[in-house]
Coordinates of C-alpha atoms and ligand atoms in Angstrom, one line a residue:
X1 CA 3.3 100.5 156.3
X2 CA 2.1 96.9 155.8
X3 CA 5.7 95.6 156.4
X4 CA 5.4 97.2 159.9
X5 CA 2.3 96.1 160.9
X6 CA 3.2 92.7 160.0
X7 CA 6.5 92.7 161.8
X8 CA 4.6 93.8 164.8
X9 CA 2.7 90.7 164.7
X10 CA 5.1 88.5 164.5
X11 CA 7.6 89.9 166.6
X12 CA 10.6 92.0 165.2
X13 CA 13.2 90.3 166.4
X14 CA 12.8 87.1 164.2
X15 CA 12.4 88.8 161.0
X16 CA 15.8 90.7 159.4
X17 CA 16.5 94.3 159.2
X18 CA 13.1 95.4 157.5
X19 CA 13.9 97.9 154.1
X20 CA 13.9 101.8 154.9
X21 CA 10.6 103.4 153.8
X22 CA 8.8 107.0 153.8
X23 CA 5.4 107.3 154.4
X24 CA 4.1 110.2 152.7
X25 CA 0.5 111.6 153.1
X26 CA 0.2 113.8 149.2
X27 CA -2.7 116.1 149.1
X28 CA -1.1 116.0 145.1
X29 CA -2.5 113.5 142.6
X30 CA -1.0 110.2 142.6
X31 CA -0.1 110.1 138.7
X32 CA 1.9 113.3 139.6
X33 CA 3.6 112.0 142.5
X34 CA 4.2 108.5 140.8
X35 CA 7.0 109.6 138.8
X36 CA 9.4 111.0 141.6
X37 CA 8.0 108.3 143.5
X38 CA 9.8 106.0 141.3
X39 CA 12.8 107.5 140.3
X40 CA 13.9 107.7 144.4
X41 CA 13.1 104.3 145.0
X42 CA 14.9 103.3 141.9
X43 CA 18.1 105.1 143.0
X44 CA 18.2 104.5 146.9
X45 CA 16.3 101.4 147.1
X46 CA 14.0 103.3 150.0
X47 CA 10.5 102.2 149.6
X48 CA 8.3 105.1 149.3
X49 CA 4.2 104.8 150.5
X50 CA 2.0 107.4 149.0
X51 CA -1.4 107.5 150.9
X52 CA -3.5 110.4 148.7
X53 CA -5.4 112.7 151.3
X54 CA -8.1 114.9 149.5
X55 CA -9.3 116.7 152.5
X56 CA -8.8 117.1 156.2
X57 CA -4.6 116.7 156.0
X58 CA -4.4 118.9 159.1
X59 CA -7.1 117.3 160.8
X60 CA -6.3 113.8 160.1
X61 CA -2.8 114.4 161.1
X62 CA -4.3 115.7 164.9
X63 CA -6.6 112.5 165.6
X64 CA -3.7 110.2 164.6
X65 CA -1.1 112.4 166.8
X66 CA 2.4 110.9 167.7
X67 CA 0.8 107.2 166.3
X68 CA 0.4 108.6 162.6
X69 CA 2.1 106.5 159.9
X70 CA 3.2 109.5 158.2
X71 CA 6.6 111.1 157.8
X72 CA 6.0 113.6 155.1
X73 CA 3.2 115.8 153.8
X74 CA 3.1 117.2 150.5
X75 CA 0.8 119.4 149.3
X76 CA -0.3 122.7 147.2
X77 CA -0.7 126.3 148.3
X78 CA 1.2 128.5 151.0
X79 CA -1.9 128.8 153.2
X80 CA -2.6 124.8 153.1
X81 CA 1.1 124.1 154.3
X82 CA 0.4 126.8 157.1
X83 CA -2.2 125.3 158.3
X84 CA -0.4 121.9 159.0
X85 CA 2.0 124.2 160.6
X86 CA 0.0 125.8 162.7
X87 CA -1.6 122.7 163.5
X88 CA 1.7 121.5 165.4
X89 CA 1.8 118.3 163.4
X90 CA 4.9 119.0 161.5
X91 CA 9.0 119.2 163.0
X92 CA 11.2 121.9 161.7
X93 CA 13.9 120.0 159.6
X94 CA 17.7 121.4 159.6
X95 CA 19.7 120.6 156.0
X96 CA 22.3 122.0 154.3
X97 CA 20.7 120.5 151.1
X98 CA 17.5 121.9 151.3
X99 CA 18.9 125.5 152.8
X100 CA 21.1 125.4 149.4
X101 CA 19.1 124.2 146.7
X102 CA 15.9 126.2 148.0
X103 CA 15.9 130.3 147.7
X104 CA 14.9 131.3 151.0
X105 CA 11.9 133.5 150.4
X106 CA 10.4 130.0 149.3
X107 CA 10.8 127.8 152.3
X108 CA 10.1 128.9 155.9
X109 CA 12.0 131.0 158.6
X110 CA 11.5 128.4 161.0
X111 CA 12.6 125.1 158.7
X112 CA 9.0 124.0 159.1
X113 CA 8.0 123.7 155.4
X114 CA 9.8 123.7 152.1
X115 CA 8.6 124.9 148.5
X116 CA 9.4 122.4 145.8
X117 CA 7.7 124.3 142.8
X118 CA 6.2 127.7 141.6
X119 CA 3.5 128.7 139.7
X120 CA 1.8 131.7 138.2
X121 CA -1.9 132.2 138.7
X122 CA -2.3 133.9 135.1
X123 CA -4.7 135.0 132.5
X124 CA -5.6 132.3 129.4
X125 CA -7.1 134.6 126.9
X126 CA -8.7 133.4 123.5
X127 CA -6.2 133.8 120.4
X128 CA -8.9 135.0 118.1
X129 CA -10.7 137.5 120.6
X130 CA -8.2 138.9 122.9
X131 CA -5.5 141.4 120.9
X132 CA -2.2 141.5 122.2
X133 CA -1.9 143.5 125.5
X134 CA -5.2 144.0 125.7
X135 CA -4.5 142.2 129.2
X136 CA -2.6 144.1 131.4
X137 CA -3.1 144.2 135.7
X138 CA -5.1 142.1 137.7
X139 CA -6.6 145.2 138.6
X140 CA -8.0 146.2 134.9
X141 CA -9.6 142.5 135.3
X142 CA -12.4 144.9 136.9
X143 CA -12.6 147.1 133.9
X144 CA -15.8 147.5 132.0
X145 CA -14.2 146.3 128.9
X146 CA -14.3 142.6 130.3
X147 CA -18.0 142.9 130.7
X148 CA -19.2 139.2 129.8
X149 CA -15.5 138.3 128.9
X150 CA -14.4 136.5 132.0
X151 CA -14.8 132.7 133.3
X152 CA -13.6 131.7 136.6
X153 CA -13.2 128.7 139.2
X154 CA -15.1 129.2 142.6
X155 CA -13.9 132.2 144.3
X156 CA -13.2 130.2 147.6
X157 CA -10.8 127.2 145.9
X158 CA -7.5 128.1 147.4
X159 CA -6.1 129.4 144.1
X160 CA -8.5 132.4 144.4
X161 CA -8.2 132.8 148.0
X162 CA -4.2 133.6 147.5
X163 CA -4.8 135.9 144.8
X164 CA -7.4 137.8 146.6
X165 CA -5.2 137.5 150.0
X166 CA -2.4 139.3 147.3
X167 CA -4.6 142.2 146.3
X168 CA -5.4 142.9 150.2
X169 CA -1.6 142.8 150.4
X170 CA -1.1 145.6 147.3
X171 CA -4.5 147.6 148.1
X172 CA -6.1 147.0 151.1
X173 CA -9.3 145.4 152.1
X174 CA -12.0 148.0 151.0
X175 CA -10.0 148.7 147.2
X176 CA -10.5 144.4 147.2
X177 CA -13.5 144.2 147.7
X178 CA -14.9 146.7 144.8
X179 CA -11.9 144.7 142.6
X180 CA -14.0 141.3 143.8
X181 CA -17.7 143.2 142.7
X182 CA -16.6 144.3 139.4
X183 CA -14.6 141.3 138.5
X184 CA -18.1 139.3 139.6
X185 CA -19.8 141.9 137.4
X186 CA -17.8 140.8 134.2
X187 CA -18.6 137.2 134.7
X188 CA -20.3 135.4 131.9
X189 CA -20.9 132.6 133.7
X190 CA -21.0 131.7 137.7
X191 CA -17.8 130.0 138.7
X192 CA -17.6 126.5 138.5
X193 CA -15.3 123.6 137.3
X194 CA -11.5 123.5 137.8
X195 CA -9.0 125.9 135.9
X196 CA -8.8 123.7 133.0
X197 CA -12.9 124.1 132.7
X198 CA -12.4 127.6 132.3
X199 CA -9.9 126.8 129.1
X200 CA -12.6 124.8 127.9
X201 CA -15.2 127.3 128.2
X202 CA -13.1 130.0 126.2
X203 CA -12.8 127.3 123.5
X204 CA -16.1 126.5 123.1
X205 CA -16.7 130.3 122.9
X206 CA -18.6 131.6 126.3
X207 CA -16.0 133.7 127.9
X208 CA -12.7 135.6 126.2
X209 CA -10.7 135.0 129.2
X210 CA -10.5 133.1 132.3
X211 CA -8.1 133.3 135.5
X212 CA -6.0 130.0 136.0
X213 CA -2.3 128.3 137.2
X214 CA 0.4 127.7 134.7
X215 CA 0.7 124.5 134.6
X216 CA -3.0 123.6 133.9
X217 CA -2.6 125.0 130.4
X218 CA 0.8 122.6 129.7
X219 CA -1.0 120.1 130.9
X220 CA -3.9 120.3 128.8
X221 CA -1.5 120.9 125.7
X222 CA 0.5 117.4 126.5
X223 CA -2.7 115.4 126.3
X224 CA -4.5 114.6 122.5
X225 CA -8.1 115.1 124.1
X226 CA -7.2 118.1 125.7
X227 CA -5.1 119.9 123.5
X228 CA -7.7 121.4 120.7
X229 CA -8.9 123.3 123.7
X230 CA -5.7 124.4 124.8
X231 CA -4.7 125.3 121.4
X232 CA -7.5 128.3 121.6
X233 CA -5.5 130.1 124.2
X234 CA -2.3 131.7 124.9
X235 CA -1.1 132.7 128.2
X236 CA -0.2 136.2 129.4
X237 CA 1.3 136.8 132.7
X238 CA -0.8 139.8 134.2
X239 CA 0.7 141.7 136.8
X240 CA -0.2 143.7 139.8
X241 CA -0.1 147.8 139.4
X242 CA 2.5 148.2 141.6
X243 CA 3.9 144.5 141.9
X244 CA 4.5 141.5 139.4
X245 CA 2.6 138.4 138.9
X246 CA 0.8 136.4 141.7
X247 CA 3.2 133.1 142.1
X248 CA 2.2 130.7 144.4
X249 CA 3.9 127.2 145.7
X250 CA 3.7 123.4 146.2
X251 CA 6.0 122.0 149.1
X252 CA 6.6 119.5 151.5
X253 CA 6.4 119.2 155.7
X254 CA 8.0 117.1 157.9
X255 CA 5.5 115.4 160.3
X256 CA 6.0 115.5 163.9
X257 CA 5.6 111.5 164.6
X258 CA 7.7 111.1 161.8
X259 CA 8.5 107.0 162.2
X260 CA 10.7 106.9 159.8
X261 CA 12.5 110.2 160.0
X262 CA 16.2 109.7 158.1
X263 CA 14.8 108.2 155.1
X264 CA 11.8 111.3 154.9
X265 CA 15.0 113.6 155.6
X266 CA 16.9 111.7 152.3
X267 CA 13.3 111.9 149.9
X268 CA 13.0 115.8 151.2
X269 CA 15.9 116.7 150.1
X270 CA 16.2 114.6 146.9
X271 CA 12.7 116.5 145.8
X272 CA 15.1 119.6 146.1
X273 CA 17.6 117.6 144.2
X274 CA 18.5 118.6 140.4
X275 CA 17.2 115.8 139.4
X276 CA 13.7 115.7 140.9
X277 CA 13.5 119.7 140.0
X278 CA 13.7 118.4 136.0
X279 CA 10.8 116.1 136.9
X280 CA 8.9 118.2 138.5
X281 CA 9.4 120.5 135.4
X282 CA 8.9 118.3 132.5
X283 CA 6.0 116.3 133.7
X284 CA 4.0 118.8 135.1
X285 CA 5.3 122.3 134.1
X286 CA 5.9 123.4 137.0
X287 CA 8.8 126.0 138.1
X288 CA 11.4 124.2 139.3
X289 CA 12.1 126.2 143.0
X290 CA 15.9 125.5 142.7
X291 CA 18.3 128.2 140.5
X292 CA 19.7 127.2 137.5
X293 CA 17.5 124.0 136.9
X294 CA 15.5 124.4 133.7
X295 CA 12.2 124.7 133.0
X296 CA 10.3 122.4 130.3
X297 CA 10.9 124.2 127.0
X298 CA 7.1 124.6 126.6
X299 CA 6.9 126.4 130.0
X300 CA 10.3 128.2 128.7
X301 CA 8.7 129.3 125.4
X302 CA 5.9 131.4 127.6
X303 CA 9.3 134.1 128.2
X304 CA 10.4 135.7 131.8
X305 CA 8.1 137.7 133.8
X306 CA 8.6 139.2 137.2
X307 CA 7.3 137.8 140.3
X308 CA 5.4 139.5 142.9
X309 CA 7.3 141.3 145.4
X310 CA 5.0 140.0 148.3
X311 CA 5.7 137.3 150.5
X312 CA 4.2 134.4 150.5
X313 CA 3.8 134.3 154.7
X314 CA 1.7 138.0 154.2
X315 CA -0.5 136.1 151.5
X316 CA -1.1 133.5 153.8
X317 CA -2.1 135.6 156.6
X318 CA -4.3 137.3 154.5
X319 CA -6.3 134.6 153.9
X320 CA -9.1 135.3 156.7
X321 CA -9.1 138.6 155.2
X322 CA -9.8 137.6 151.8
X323 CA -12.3 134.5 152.6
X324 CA -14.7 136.9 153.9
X325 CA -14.2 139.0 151.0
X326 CA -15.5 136.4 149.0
X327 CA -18.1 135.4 151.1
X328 CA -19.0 139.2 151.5
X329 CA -19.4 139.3 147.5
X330 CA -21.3 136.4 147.6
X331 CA -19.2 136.5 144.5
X332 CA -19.9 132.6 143.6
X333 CA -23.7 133.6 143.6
Ligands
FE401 FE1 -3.6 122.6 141.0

């Protein structure tokens, strides 16, 4: 971005050909990011920019319309990349490479966003106090016999929101919202912290299980702070009584100013790329989204379960749904 400003000061024509570059705004964490980040720029020689945008993507893409810097977007959760969508900031984006190496439940209809990874929202549940399938169905997670037992992050982080948006899908609004009250009932705490606080709190002994994202817990394990607490859990992939377990994505958007848009075009669809897939899997334990690539073997040694049969376009438009749910619940309070 800085070359561009600077060759619009001076005047393009007396400079040479500038390098190709990708802007990309990453609602992902920079040390996760940084990795792909440098094994694309080490291979094409395409400079990559990674702004990190917390909050607002959607919004901060509108105020800087067809003047935004930005040529991709990447970010976590079906409803968040739906949003941008729906915004009208992104361009749909036609490629043989992405249509083949992406299964096309996981990318959109209309070419307008792309999955890059899965992963399971699933139950950590303490090695010394949980026996083996004693978890079973999200459902049973409202079963008197988790009285006190369960920890959990806010109900409204976006995690939540999909898996609540999911039971809608499988039960319908009024069976959710007595599933919300009795899970809120078997609390034994109030939500707070991330996912990985919730491992924490089943270490330190104040709830048996907690609700979290795969890839938390191989994170945790990979880290020497982090790793006694992970080492009190194991994770079991619950799944829905007449479904499998709640999956959810991260993925990437085109933007519609796109300055740069061949060299976003050749980063989207290396991130699709066998080679960005094994990233993507070994350093953060992710699913990789293309067949055939292979997971970390620490993610592999966790075994096969089903995915849920719903779609992740009826989660997201569940979403409203589910949000007052929540709210309804009070179910942080
Ligand atoms: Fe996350």
């Amino acid at each position: 971005m800085r070359k561009i400003a600077l060759a619009a000061l001076l005047g393009c024509t007396a400079l040479p050909a500038l390098a190709e570059e990708v802007n990309v705004y990453s609602h992902r964490q920079p040390e996760l990011i940084q990795p792909l980040v440098d094994a694309f720029q080490a291979e094409t020689g395409i400079t990559v920019n990674v702004a990190f945008v917390d909050k607002g993507m959607a919004e901060r893409l509108v105020a800087e319309g067809d003047r935004s810097p930005a040529d991709l977007v990447l970010t976590v959760d079906i409803a968040r990349l739906l949003q941008i969508v729906e915004a009208g900031v992104t361009q749909p984006v036609q490629s043989d490479v992405l249509e083949a190496n992406i299964p096309a439940t996981l990318r959109d209809e209309g070419d307008q966003w792309f999955g890059l990874t899965t992963r399971a929202r699933i139950v950590y549940a303490a090695k010394d106090r949980v026996a083996d399938g004693e978890v079973t169905t999200y459902e049973d997670l409202a079963s008197e016999k988790w009285k006190g037992r369960i920890c959990v992050r806010s109900g409204l982080n976006d995690y939540n929101v999909a898996l609540v948006s999911a039971m809608i899908a499988h039960h319908g609004e009024e069976y959710a919202k007595t599933w919300l009250e009795g899970v809120k009932a078997n609390l034994a705490r109030k939500p707070d912290g991330g996912d990985r606080d919730q491992i924490k709190a089943i270490a330190a002994g104040e709830c048996d299980i907690a609700l979290g994202n795969t890839y938390y817990l191989g994170q945790m394990l990979a880290d020497p702070e982090q790793k006694p607490a992970a080492d009190a859990v194991r994770p079991v992939f619950p799944v829905f009584e007449d479904g499998g377990t709640h999956v959810n994505i991260s993925g990437v958007a085109m933007t519609k100013a796109a300055p740069n848009k061949e060299a976003a075009l050749k980063f989207m669809e290396w991130l699709a790329s066998d080679e960005a897939q094994a990233i993507y899997a070994e350093t953060n334990n992710e699913y990789p989204v293309e067949p055939g690539v292979k997971r970390s073997d620490l993610v592999a040694s966790w075994g096969e379960f089903t995915p849920d049969s719903k779609t992740l376009t009826e989660i997201a438009a569940l979403r409203p749904a589910a949000l007052k749910l929540i709210e309804e619940v009070n179910f942080d309070g």
